[in-house]
């Protein structure tokens, strides 16, 4: 049975920034994806997902990027948005019985720009980026649905926000 991943599409300027960061800091041999803000890592039942997401009426909203997060073996930009949390909760409620433990745990939105490196390398990058960091706003435009292919992802659908 195919597994699907749901991500939030953001404005192109912010996407370009996160992609540049990821290309610069993510181990090249493991960097199979563009930067992304994941809402769910493991969804099933494609038709149910599509029908539900097509019926959602959610306006575009702002996302605040206010700090970095040290991940132990990587670094991410922390994302804050009540609208995002509400949207994710609504989707989680609908698919709760099919969610994995990872998707049921507390949601901490972020965009990972480095992962799978030694802790000291990650800590150094975290401090370097934190020193220069200036908070900024990005914009949520829609939801992207991807099929997980055992490493890379295949884009299968897009659901624009109003």
PDB file of C-alpha atoms in Angstrom:
ATOM      1  CA  UNK A   1       0.000   0.000   0.000  1.00  0.00           C
ATOM      2  CA  UNK A   2       1.477   3.379  -0.975  1.00  0.00           C
ATOM      3  CA  UNK A   3       2.483   5.797   1.774  1.00  0.00           C
ATOM      4  CA  UNK A   4       1.901   9.524   1.380  1.00  0.00           C
ATOM      5  CA  UNK A   5       3.568  12.557   2.938  1.00  0.00           C
ATOM      6  CA  UNK A   6       1.777  15.889   3.345  1.00  0.00           C
ATOM      7  CA  UNK A   7       3.780  19.113   3.316  1.00  0.00           C
ATOM      8  CA  UNK A   8       2.960  22.806   3.403  1.00  0.00           C
ATOM      9  CA  UNK A   9       3.800  24.822   0.292  1.00  0.00           C
ATOM     10  CA  UNK A  10       5.300  28.207   1.124  1.00  0.00           C
ATOM     11  CA  UNK A  11       6.068  31.321  -0.914  1.00  0.00           C
ATOM     12  CA  UNK A  12       8.854  30.994  -3.484  1.00  0.00           C
ATOM     13  CA  UNK A  13      11.252  33.494  -1.859  1.00  0.00           C
ATOM     14  CA  UNK A  14      11.191  31.579   1.436  1.00  0.00           C
ATOM     15  CA  UNK A  15      11.379  28.223  -0.358  1.00  0.00           C
ATOM     16  CA  UNK A  16      14.468  29.412  -2.249  1.00  0.00           C
ATOM     17  CA  UNK A  17      16.112  30.512   1.014  1.00  0.00           C
ATOM     18  CA  UNK A  18      15.489  27.155   2.711  1.00  0.00           C
ATOM     19  CA  UNK A  19      16.600  25.243  -0.406  1.00  0.00           C
ATOM     20  CA  UNK A  20      19.876  27.199  -0.523  1.00  0.00           C
ATOM     21  CA  UNK A  21      20.474  26.480   3.153  1.00  0.00           C
ATOM     22  CA  UNK A  22      19.723  22.782   2.695  1.00  0.00           C
ATOM     23  CA  UNK A  23      22.012  22.497  -0.346  1.00  0.00           C
ATOM     24  CA  UNK A  24      24.799  24.186   1.606  1.00  0.00           C
ATOM     25  CA  UNK A  25      24.540  22.169   4.834  1.00  0.00           C
ATOM     26  CA  UNK A  26      22.792  18.840   4.239  1.00  0.00           C
ATOM     27  CA  UNK A  27      25.118  15.903   3.397  1.00  0.00           C
ATOM     28  CA  UNK A  28      25.043  15.799  -0.410  1.00  0.00           C
ATOM     29  CA  UNK A  29      24.762  12.013  -0.650  1.00  0.00           C
ATOM     30  CA  UNK A  30      21.636  12.082   1.543  1.00  0.00           C
ATOM     31  CA  UNK A  31      20.001  15.207   0.169  1.00  0.00           C
ATOM     32  CA  UNK A  32      17.318  13.698  -2.066  1.00  0.00           C
ATOM     33  CA  UNK A  33      14.688  16.396  -1.463  1.00  0.00           C
ATOM     34  CA  UNK A  34      14.158  20.126  -1.510  1.00  0.00           C
ATOM     35  CA  UNK A  35      13.571  21.814   1.834  1.00  0.00           C
ATOM     36  CA  UNK A  36      10.077  21.101   3.151  1.00  0.00           C
ATOM     37  CA  UNK A  37       7.726  21.673   6.063  1.00  0.00           C
ATOM     38  CA  UNK A  38       6.132  18.304   6.815  1.00  0.00           C
ATOM     39  CA  UNK A  39       2.665  18.057   8.330  1.00  0.00           C
ATOM     40  CA  UNK A  40       2.352  14.247   8.175  1.00  0.00           C
ATOM     41  CA  UNK A  41       4.982  11.598   7.461  1.00  0.00           C
ATOM     42  CA  UNK A  42       2.775   8.568   6.821  1.00  0.00           C
ATOM     43  CA  UNK A  43      -0.724   8.797   5.374  1.00  0.00           C
ATOM     44  CA  UNK A  44      -2.560   6.018   3.531  1.00  0.00           C
ATOM     45  CA  UNK A  45      -5.861   5.749   1.636  1.00  0.00           C
ATOM     46  CA  UNK A  46      -5.165   8.153  -1.221  1.00  0.00           C
ATOM     47  CA  UNK A  47      -8.804   8.708  -2.209  1.00  0.00           C
ATOM     48  CA  UNK A  48      -9.816   9.599   1.367  1.00  0.00           C
ATOM     49  CA  UNK A  49      -6.906  12.018   1.689  1.00  0.00           C
ATOM     50  CA  UNK A  50      -7.668  13.760  -1.605  1.00  0.00           C
ATOM     51  CA  UNK A  51     -11.405  14.025  -0.943  1.00  0.00           C
ATOM     52  CA  UNK A  52     -10.827  15.492   2.512  1.00  0.00           C
ATOM     53  CA  UNK A  53      -8.167  17.979   1.404  1.00  0.00           C
ATOM     54  CA  UNK A  54     -10.246  19.140  -1.570  1.00  0.00           C
ATOM     55  CA  UNK A  55     -13.055  19.952   0.864  1.00  0.00           C
ATOM     56  CA  UNK A  56     -10.903  22.034   3.215  1.00  0.00           C
ATOM     57  CA  UNK A  57     -11.510  25.756   3.070  1.00  0.00           C
ATOM     58  CA  UNK A  58      -8.538  27.497   4.646  1.00  0.00           C
ATOM     59  CA  UNK A  59      -7.200  30.945   3.814  1.00  0.00           C
ATOM     60  CA  UNK A  60      -3.522  31.552   3.132  1.00  0.00           C
ATOM     61  CA  UNK A  61      -1.675  32.546   6.291  1.00  0.00           C
ATOM     62  CA  UNK A  62       1.629  33.811   7.679  1.00  0.00           C
ATOM     63  CA  UNK A  63       4.305  31.666   9.284  1.00  0.00           C
ATOM     64  CA  UNK A  64       6.829  33.181  11.668  1.00  0.00           C
ATOM     65  CA  UNK A  65      10.414  31.946  11.501  1.00  0.00           C
ATOM     66  CA  UNK A  66      11.674  33.132  14.879  1.00  0.00           C
ATOM     67  CA  UNK A  67      14.610  30.880  15.761  1.00  0.00           C
ATOM     68  CA  UNK A  68      16.666  27.842  14.935  1.00  0.00           C
ATOM     69  CA  UNK A  69      16.325  24.408  16.492  1.00  0.00           C
ATOM     70  CA  UNK A  70      19.247  22.125  17.321  1.00  0.00           C
ATOM     71  CA  UNK A  71      18.239  18.576  16.367  1.00  0.00           C
ATOM     72  CA  UNK A  72      21.177  16.703  17.889  1.00  0.00           C
ATOM     73  CA  UNK A  73      22.574  15.652  14.512  1.00  0.00           C
ATOM     74  CA  UNK A  74      21.218  18.554  12.508  1.00  0.00           C
ATOM     75  CA  UNK A  75      19.699  22.025  12.429  1.00  0.00           C
ATOM     76  CA  UNK A  76      16.249  23.313  11.498  1.00  0.00           C
ATOM     77  CA  UNK A  77      14.384  26.597  11.345  1.00  0.00           C
ATOM     78  CA  UNK A  78      11.537  26.681  13.843  1.00  0.00           C
ATOM     79  CA  UNK A  79       8.158  27.683  12.398  1.00  0.00           C
ATOM     80  CA  UNK A  80       5.388  29.258  14.487  1.00  0.00           C
ATOM     81  CA  UNK A  81       1.788  29.724  13.388  1.00  0.00           C
ATOM     82  CA  UNK A  82      -1.512  29.197  15.163  1.00  0.00           C
ATOM     83  CA  UNK A  83      -3.202  28.789  11.786  1.00  0.00           C
ATOM     84  CA  UNK A  84      -0.786  26.003  10.869  1.00  0.00           C
ATOM     85  CA  UNK A  85      -1.387  24.227  14.171  1.00  0.00           C
ATOM     86  CA  UNK A  86      -5.159  24.509  13.695  1.00  0.00           C
ATOM     87  CA  UNK A  87      -4.962  23.198  10.129  1.00  0.00           C
ATOM     88  CA  UNK A  88      -2.795  20.265  11.139  1.00  0.00           C
ATOM     89  CA  UNK A  89      -5.079  19.419  14.074  1.00  0.00           C
ATOM     90  CA  UNK A  90      -8.096  19.386  11.774  1.00  0.00           C
ATOM     91  CA  UNK A  91      -6.373  16.958   9.391  1.00  0.00           C
ATOM     92  CA  UNK A  92      -5.061  14.828  12.273  1.00  0.00           C
ATOM     93  CA  UNK A  93      -8.563  14.499  13.725  1.00  0.00           C
ATOM     94  CA  UNK A  94      -9.885  13.186  10.431  1.00  0.00           C
ATOM     95  CA  UNK A  95      -7.143  10.572   9.955  1.00  0.00           C
ATOM     96  CA  UNK A  96      -6.303   9.835  13.624  1.00  0.00           C
ATOM     97  CA  UNK A  97      -7.039   6.105  13.440  1.00  0.00           C
ATOM     98  CA  UNK A  98      -4.517   5.674  10.622  1.00  0.00           C
ATOM     99  CA  UNK A  99      -1.739   7.922  11.946  1.00  0.00           C
ATOM    100  CA  UNK A 100       1.604   6.489  13.024  1.00  0.00           C
ATOM    101  CA  UNK A 101       3.081   7.243  16.447  1.00  0.00           C
ATOM    102  CA  UNK A 102       5.355   9.836  14.816  1.00  0.00           C
ATOM    103  CA  UNK A 103       2.370  11.723  13.409  1.00  0.00           C
ATOM    104  CA  UNK A 104       0.366  11.424  16.641  1.00  0.00           C
ATOM    105  CA  UNK A 105       3.029  12.995  18.844  1.00  0.00           C
ATOM    106  CA  UNK A 106       3.191  16.715  19.523  1.00  0.00           C
ATOM    107  CA  UNK A 107       3.690  18.777  16.381  1.00  0.00           C
ATOM    108  CA  UNK A 108       6.734  21.041  16.259  1.00  0.00           C
ATOM    109  CA  UNK A 109       6.829  22.603  12.783  1.00  0.00           C
ATOM    110  CA  UNK A 110      10.260  23.175  11.293  1.00  0.00           C
ATOM    111  CA  UNK A 111      12.286  23.131   8.092  1.00  0.00           C
ATOM    112  CA  UNK A 112      15.395  20.969   8.371  1.00  0.00           C
ATOM    113  CA  UNK A 113      18.497  22.304   6.605  1.00  0.00           C
ATOM    114  CA  UNK A 114      21.013  19.865   8.072  1.00  0.00           C
ATOM    115  CA  UNK A 115      20.660  16.298   9.331  1.00  0.00           C
ATOM    116  CA  UNK A 116      22.649  13.067   9.652  1.00  0.00           C
ATOM    117  CA  UNK A 117      25.899  14.769  10.659  1.00  0.00           C
ATOM    118  CA  UNK A 118      28.032  14.446  13.787  1.00  0.00           C
ATOM    119  CA  UNK A 119      26.639  16.310  16.775  1.00  0.00           C
ATOM    120  CA  UNK A 120      29.634  18.647  16.984  1.00  0.00           C
ATOM    121  CA  UNK A 121      29.218  19.629  13.310  1.00  0.00           C
ATOM    122  CA  UNK A 122      25.520  20.328  13.876  1.00  0.00           C
ATOM    123  CA  UNK A 123      26.222  22.293  17.044  1.00  0.00           C
ATOM    124  CA  UNK A 124      28.769  24.458  15.235  1.00  0.00           C
ATOM    125  CA  UNK A 125      26.311  25.229  12.425  1.00  0.00           C
ATOM    126  CA  UNK A 126      23.540  25.912  14.932  1.00  0.00           C
ATOM    127  CA  UNK A 127      25.710  28.510  16.700  1.00  0.00           C
ATOM    128  CA  UNK A 128      26.920  30.052  13.421  1.00  0.00           C
ATOM    129  CA  UNK A 129      23.416  30.431  11.993  1.00  0.00           C
ATOM    130  CA  UNK A 130      21.981  31.601  15.329  1.00  0.00           C
ATOM    131  CA  UNK A 131      24.510  34.438  15.570  1.00  0.00           C
ATOM    132  CA  UNK A 132      23.434  35.827  12.179  1.00  0.00           C
ATOM    133  CA  UNK A 133      19.751  34.934  12.393  1.00  0.00           C
ATOM    134  CA  UNK A 134      17.113  37.610  11.783  1.00  0.00           C
ATOM    135  CA  UNK A 135      13.460  36.541  12.244  1.00  0.00           C
ATOM    136  CA  UNK A 136      11.296  36.644   9.140  1.00  0.00           C
ATOM    137  CA  UNK A 137       7.825  35.813   7.882  1.00  0.00           C
ATOM    138  CA  UNK A 138       6.950  33.356   5.161  1.00  0.00           C
ATOM    139  CA  UNK A 139       3.573  32.574   3.681  1.00  0.00           C
ATOM    140  CA  UNK A 140       1.534  29.366   3.467  1.00  0.00           C
ATOM    141  CA  UNK A 141       0.093  28.870  -0.015  1.00  0.00           C
ATOM    142  CA  UNK A 142      -1.186  25.295  -0.050  1.00  0.00           C
ATOM    143  CA  UNK A 143      -0.675  21.621   0.704  1.00  0.00           C
ATOM    144  CA  UNK A 144       1.461  19.231  -1.330  1.00  0.00           C
ATOM    145  CA  UNK A 145       0.857  15.482  -1.296  1.00  0.00           C
ATOM    146  CA  UNK A 146       3.802  13.209  -2.061  1.00  0.00           C
ATOM    147  CA  UNK A 147       4.177   9.480  -2.511  1.00  0.00           C
ATOM    148  CA  UNK A 148       7.075   8.071  -0.503  1.00  0.00           C
ATOM    149  CA  UNK A 149       9.365   5.992  -2.720  1.00  0.00           C
ATOM    150  CA  UNK A 150      11.779   4.614  -0.107  1.00  0.00           C
ATOM    151  CA  UNK A 151      14.002   7.710  -0.172  1.00  0.00           C
ATOM    152  CA  UNK A 152      12.905  10.162  -2.842  1.00  0.00           C
ATOM    153  CA  UNK A 153       9.343  11.452  -3.029  1.00  0.00           C
ATOM    154  CA  UNK A 154       7.031  11.775  -6.031  1.00  0.00           C
ATOM    155  CA  UNK A 155       4.674  14.755  -6.125  1.00  0.00           C
ATOM    156  CA  UNK A 156       1.103  13.562  -6.677  1.00  0.00           C
ATOM    157  CA  UNK A 157      -1.230  16.460  -5.856  1.00  0.00           C
ATOM    158  CA  UNK A 158      -1.505  20.087  -4.777  1.00  0.00           C
ATOM    159  CA  UNK A 159      -4.305  21.712  -2.771  1.00  0.00           C
ATOM    160  CA  UNK A 160      -4.140  25.527  -2.825  1.00  0.00           C
ATOM    161  CA  UNK A 161      -5.291  27.521   0.174  1.00  0.00           C
ATOM    162  CA  UNK A 162      -7.985  30.134  -0.471  1.00  0.00           C
TER     163      UNK A 162
END
